[in-house]
PDB file of C-alpha atoms in Angstrom:
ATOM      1  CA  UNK A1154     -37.222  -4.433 -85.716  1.00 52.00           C
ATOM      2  CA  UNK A1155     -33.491  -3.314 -85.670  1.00 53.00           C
ATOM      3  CA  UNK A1156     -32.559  -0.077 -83.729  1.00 50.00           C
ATOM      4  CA  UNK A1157     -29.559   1.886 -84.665  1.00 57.00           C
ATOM      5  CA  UNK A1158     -26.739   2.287 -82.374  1.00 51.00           C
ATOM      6  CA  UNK A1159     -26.388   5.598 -80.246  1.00 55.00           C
ATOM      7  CA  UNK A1160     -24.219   7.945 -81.925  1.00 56.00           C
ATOM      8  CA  UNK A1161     -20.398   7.520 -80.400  1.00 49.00           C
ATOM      9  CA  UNK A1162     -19.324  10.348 -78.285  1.00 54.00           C
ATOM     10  CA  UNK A1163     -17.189  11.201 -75.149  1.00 50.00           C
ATOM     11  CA  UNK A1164     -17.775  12.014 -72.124  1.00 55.00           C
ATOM     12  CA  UNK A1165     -16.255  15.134 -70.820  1.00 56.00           C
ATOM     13  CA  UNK A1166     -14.079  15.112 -67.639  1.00 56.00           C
ATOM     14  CA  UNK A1167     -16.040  15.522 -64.393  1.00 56.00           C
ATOM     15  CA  UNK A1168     -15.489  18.522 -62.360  1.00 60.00           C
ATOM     16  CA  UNK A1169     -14.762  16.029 -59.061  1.00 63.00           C
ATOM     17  CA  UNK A1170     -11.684  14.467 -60.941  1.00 73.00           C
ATOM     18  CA  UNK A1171     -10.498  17.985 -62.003  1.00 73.00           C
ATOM     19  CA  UNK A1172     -10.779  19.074 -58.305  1.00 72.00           C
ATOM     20  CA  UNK A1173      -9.350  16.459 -56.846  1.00 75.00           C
ATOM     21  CA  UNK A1174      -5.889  16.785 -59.365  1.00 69.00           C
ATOM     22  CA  UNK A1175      -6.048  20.806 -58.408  1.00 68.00           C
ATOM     23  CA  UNK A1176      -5.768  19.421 -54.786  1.00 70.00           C
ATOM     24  CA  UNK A1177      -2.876  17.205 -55.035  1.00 70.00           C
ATOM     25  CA  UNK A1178      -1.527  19.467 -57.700  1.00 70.00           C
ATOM     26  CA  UNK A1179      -1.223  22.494 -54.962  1.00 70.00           C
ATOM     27  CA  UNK A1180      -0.809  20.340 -52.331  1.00 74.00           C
ATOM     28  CA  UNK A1181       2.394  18.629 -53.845  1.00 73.00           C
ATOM     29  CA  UNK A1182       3.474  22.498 -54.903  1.00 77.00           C
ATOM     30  CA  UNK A1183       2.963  23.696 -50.790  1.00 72.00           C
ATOM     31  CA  UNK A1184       5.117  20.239 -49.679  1.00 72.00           C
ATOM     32  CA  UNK A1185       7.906  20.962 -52.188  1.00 75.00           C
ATOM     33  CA  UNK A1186       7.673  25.052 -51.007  1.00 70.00           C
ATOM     34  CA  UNK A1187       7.636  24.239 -47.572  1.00 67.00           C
ATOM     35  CA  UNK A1188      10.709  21.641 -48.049  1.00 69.00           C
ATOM     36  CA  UNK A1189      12.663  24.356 -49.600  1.00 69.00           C
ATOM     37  CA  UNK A1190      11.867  27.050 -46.984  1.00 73.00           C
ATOM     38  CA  UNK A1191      12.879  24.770 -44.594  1.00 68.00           C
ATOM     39  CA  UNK A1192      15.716  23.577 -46.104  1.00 69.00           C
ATOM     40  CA  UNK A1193      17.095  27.292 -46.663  1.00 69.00           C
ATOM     41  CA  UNK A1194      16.337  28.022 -42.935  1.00 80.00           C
ATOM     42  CA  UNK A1195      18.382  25.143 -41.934  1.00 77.00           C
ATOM     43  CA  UNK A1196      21.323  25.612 -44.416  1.00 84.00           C
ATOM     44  CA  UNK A1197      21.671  28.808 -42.196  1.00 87.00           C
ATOM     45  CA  UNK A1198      21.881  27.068 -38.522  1.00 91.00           C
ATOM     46  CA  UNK A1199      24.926  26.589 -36.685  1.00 93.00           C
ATOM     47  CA  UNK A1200      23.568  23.020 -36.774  1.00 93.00           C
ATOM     48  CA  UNK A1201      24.676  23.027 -40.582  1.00 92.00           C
ATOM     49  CA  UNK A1202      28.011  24.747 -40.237  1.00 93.00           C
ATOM     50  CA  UNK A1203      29.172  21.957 -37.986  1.00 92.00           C
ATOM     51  CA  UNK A1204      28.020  19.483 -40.234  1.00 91.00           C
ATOM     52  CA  UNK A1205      29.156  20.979 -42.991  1.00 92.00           C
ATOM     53  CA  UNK A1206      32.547  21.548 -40.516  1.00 91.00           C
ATOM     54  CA  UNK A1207      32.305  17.687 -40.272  1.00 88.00           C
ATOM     55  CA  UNK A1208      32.230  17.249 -43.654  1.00 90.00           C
ATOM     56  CA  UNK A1209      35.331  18.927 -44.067  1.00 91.00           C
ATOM     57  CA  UNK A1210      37.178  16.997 -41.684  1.00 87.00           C
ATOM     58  CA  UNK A1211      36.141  13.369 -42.922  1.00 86.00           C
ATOM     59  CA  UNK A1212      37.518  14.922 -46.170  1.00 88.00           C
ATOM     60  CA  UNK A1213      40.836  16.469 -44.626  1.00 89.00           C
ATOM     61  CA  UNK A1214      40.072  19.494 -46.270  1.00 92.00           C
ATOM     62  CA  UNK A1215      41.677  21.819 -43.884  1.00 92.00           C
ATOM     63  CA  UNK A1216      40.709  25.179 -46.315  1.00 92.00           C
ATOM     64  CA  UNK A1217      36.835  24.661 -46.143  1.00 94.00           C
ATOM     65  CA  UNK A1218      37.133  23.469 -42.165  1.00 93.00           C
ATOM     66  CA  UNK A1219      38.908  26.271 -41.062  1.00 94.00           C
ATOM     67  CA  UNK A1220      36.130  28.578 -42.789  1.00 95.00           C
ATOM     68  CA  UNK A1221      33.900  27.504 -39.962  1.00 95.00           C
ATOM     69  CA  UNK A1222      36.905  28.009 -36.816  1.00 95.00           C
ATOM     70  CA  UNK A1223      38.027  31.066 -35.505  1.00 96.00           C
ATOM     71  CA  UNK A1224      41.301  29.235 -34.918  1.00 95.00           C
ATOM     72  CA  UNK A1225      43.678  32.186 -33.229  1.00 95.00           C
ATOM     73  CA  UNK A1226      40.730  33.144 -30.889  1.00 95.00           C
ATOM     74  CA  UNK A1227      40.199  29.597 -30.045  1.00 96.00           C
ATOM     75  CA  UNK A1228      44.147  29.216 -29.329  1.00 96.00           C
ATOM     76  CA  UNK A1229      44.540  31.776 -27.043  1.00 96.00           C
ATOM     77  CA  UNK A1230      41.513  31.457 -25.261  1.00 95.00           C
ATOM     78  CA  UNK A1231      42.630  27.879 -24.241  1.00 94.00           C
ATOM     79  CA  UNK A1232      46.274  28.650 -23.893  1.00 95.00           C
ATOM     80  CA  UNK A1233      44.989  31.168 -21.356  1.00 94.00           C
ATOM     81  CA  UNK A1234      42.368  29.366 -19.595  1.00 94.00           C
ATOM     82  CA  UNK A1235      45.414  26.288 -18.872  1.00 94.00           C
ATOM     83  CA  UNK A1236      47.961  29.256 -18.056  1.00 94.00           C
ATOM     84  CA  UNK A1237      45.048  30.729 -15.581  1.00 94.00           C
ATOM     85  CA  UNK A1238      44.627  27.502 -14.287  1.00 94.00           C
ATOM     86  CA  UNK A1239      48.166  26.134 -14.070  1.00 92.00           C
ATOM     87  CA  UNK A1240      48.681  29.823 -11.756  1.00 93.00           C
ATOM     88  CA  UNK A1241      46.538  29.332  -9.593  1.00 92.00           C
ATOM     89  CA  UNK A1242      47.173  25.954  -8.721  1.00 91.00           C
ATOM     90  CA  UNK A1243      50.408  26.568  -8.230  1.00 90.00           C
ATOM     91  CA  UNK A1244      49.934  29.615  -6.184  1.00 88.00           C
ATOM     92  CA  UNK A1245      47.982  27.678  -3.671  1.00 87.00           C
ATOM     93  CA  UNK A1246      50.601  25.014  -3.666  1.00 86.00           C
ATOM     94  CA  UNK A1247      52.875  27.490  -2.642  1.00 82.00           C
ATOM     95  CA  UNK A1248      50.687  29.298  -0.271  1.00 82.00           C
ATOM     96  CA  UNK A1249      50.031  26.048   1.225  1.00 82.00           C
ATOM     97  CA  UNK A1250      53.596  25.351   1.724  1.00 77.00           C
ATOM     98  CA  UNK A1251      55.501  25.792   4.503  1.00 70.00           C
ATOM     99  CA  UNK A1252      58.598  26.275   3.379  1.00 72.00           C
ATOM    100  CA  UNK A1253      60.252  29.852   3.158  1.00 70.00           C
ATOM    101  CA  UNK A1254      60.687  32.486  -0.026  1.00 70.00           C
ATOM    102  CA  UNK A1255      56.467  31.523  -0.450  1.00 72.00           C
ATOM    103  CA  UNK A1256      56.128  35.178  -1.472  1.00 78.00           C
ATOM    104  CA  UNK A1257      59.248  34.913  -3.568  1.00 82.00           C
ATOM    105  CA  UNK A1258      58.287  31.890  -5.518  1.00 81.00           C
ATOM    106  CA  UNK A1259      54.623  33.179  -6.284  1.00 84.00           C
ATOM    107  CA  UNK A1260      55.806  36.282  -7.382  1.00 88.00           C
ATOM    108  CA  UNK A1261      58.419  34.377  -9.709  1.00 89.00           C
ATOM    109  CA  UNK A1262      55.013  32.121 -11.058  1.00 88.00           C
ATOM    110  CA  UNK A1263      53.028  34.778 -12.123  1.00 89.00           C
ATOM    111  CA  UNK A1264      55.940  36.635 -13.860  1.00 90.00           C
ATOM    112  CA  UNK A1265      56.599  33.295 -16.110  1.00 90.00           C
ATOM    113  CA  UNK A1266      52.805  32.690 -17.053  1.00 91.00           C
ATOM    114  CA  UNK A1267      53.195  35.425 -20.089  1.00 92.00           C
ATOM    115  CA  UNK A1268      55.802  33.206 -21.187  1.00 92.00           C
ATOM    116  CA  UNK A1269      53.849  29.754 -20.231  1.00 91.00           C
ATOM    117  CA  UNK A1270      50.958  30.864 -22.053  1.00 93.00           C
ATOM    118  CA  UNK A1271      53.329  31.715 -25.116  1.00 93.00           C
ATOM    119  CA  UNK A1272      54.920  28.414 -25.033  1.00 92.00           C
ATOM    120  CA  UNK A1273      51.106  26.581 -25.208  1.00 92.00           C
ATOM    121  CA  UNK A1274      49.765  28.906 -27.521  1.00 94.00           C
ATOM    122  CA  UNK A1275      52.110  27.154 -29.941  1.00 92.00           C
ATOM    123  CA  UNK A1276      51.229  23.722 -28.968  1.00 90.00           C
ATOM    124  CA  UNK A1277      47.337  24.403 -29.109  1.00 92.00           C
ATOM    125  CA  UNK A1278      47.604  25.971 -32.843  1.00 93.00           C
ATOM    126  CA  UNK A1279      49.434  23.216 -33.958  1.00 90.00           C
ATOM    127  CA  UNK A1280      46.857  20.777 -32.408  1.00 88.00           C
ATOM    128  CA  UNK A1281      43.783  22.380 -33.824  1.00 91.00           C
ATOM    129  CA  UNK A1282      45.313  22.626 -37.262  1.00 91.00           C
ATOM    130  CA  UNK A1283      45.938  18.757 -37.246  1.00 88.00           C
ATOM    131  CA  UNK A1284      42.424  18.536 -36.082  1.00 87.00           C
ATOM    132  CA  UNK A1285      41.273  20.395 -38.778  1.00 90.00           C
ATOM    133  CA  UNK A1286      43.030  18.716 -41.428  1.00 89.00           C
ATOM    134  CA  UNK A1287      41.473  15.567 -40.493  1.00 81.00           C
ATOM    135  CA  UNK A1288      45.463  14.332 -39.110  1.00 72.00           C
ATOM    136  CA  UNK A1289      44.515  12.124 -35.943  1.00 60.00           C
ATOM    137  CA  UNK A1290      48.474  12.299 -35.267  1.00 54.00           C
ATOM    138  CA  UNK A1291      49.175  14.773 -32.464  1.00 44.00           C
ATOM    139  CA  UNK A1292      52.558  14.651 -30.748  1.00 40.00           C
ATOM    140  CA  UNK A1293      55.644  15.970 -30.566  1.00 39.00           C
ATOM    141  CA  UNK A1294      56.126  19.658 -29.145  1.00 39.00           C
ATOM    142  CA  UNK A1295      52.950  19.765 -28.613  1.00 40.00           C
ATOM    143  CA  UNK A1296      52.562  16.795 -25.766  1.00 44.00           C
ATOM    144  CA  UNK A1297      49.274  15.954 -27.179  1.00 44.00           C
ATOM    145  CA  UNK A1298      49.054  11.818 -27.497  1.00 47.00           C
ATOM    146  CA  UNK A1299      47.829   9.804 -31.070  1.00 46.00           C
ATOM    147  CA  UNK A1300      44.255   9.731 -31.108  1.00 46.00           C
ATOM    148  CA  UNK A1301      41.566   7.806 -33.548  1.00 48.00           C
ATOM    149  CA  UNK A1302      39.317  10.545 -35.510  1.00 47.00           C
ATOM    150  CA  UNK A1303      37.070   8.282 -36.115  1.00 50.00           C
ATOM    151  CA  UNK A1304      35.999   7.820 -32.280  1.00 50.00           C
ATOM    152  CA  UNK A1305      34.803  11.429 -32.787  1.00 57.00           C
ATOM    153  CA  UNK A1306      32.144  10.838 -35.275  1.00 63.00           C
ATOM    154  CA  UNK A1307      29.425  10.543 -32.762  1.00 73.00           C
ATOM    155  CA  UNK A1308      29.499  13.744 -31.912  1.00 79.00           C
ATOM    156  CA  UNK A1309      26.381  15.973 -32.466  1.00 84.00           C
ATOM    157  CA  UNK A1310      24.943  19.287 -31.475  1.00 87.00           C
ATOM    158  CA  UNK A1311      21.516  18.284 -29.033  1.00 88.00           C
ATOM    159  CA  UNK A1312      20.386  22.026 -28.525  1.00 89.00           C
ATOM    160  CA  UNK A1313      21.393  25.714 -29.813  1.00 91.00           C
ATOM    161  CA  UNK A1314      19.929  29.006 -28.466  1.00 93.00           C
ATOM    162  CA  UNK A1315      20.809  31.752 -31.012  1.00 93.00           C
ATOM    163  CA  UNK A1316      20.375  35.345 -29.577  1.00 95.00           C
ATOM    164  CA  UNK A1317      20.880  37.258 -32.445  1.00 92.00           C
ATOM    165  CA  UNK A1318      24.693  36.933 -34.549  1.00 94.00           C
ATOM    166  CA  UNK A1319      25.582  34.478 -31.192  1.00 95.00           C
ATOM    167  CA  UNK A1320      24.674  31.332 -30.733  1.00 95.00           C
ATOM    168  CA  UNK A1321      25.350  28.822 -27.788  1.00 96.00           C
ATOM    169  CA  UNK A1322      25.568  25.166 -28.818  1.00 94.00           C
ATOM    170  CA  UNK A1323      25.381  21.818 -26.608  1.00 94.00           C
ATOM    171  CA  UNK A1324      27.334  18.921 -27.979  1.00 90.00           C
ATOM    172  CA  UNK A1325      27.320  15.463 -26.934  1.00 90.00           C
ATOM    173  CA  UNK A1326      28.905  12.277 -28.669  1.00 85.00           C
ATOM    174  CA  UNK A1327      32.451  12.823 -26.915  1.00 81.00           C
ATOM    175  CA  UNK A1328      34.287   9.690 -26.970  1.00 78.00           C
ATOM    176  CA  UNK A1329      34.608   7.456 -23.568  1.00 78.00           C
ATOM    177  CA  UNK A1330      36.356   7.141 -21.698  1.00 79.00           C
ATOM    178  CA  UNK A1331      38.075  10.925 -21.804  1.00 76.00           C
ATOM    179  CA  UNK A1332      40.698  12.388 -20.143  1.00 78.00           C
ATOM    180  CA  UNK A1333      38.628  15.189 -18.846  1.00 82.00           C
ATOM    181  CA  UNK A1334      35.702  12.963 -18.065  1.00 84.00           C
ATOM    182  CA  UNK A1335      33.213  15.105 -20.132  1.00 86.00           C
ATOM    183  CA  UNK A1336      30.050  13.906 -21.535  1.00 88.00           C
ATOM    184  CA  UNK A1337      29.170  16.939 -23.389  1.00 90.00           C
ATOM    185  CA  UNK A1338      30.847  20.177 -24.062  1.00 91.00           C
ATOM    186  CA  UNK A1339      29.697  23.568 -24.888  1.00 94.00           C
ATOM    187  CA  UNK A1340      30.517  26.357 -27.781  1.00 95.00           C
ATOM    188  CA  UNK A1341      29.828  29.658 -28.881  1.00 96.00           C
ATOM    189  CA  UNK A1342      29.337  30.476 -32.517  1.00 96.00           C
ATOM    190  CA  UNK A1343      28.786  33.472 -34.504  1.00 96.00           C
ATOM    191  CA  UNK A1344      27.755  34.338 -37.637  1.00 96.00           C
ATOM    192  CA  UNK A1345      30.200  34.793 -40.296  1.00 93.00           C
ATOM    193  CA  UNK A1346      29.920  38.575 -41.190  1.00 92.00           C
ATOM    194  CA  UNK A1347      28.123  39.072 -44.794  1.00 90.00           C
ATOM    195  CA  UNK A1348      27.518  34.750 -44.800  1.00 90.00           C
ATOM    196  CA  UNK A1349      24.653  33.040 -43.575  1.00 91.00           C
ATOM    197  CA  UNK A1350      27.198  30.510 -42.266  1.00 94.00           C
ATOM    198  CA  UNK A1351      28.750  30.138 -38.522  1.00 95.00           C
ATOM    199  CA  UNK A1352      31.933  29.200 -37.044  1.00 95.00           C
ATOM    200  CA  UNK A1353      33.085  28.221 -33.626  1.00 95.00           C
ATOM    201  CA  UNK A1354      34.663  31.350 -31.867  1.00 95.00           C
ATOM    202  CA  UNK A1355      34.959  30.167 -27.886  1.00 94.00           C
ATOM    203  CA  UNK A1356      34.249  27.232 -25.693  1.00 93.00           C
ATOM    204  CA  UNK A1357      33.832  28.325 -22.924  1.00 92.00           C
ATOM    205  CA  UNK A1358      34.015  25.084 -20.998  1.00 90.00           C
ATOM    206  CA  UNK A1359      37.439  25.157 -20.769  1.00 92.00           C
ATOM    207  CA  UNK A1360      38.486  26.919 -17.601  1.00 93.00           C
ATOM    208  CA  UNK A1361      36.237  24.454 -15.716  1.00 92.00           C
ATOM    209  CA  UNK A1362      37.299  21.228 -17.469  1.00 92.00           C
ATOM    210  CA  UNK A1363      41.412  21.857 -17.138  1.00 91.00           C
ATOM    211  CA  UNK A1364      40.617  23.144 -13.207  1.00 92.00           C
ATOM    212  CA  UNK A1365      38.813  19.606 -13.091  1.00 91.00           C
ATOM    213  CA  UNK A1366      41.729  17.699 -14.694  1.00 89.00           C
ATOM    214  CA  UNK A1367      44.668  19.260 -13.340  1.00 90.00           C
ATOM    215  CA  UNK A1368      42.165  19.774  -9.390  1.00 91.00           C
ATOM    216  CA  UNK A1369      42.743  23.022  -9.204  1.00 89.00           C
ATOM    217  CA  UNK A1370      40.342  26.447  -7.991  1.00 90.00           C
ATOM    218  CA  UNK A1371      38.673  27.959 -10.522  1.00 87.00           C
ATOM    219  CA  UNK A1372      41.082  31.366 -11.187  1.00 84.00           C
ATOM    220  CA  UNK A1373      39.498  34.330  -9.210  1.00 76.00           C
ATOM    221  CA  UNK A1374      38.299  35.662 -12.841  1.00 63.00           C
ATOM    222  CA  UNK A1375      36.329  32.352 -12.364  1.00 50.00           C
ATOM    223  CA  UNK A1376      32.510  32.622 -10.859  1.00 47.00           C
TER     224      UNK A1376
END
């Protein structure tokens, strides 16, 4: 006797394999959500304005670095902080020396450092603009030596504490040896007013290192 073939027919998904593809479905939706909440987060660090300050620089793109540098403020903080420190090692030099007119010749010191200060102010613009533009070439008036950019592409920030539009930033990578012996160095950033972007506005290093370099006190402004 010949039985007749069961009737052809298909077999419906099962609801385990339509669970399991909702699962990876919403799981691969909540990676790719959480990859772009983190990336916008990030995109609005001071860790990504320097890189993105970096970026600039390898690309000698001195309009879109200086976007992230408050260059004047930077100037004449430094420019001040050597003129500060250049006073008052002087001043103890003189104070320290026997020789007459001591009063005299401090007096004269402090009277020139307005003009000192003008005369480096000059020198430091000039230097960070090169910087800037990615120009490793720094000499002339300003007394800075040739350096290679490219020994400063290790650098990177290690830790940032942002207290609200301020943010202090640790950064390491400095070349060695360097003149001023410095392993890591310090900066303040703020936020860019109506940007989620930052740029540097201070280190404030930079009365200790030139007092270091140049073994002079601290300036009584100093701690």
């Amino acid at each position: 006797m010949i039985f007749p073939l069961p009737p052809f027919t298909v077999e419906p998904p099962r609801r385990g394999s339509r669970a399991i593809a909702a699962t990876l479905g919403l799981i691969a939706i909540l990676a790719i959500a959480g990859a772009s909440v983190w990336w916008y987060r990030y995109t609005g660090t001071p860790e990504y304005s320097l890189s993105q300050l970096g970026k600039a620089v390898r690309a000698k793109n001195y309009g879109e670095a200086s976007k992230y540098v408050d260059e004047e403020r930077i100037a004449n903080a430094i420019s001040q902080s050597l003129t500060d420190v250049l006073v008052s090692k002087y001043t103890r030099k003189f104070q320290d020396d026997p020789l007459p007119f001591t009063e005299t010749r401090v007096e004269w010191l402090h009277k020139m450092a307005p003009r000192f200060h003008d005369w480096t102010l000059l020198g430091v613009r000039n230097a960070i603009r090169l910087l800037l533009s990615g120009n490793g070439l720094l000499t002339g008036s300003t007394g800075f030596k040739v350096f290679d950019e490219h020994n400063f592409s290790g650098l990177h920030p290690v830790r940032s504490t942002v207290n609200g539009d301020v943010a202090d930033v640790v950064i390491v990578g400095l070349p060695q040896p360097n003149p001023f012996d410095q392993n890591e160095i310090h900066l303040r950033m703020v936020r860019i007013p109506n940007s989620r972007q930052w740029r540097i506005e201070e280190i404030p290093d930079a009365t200790p290192i030139f007092a270091k370099y140049f073994d002079a006190p601290l300036p009584p402004s100093q701690p």
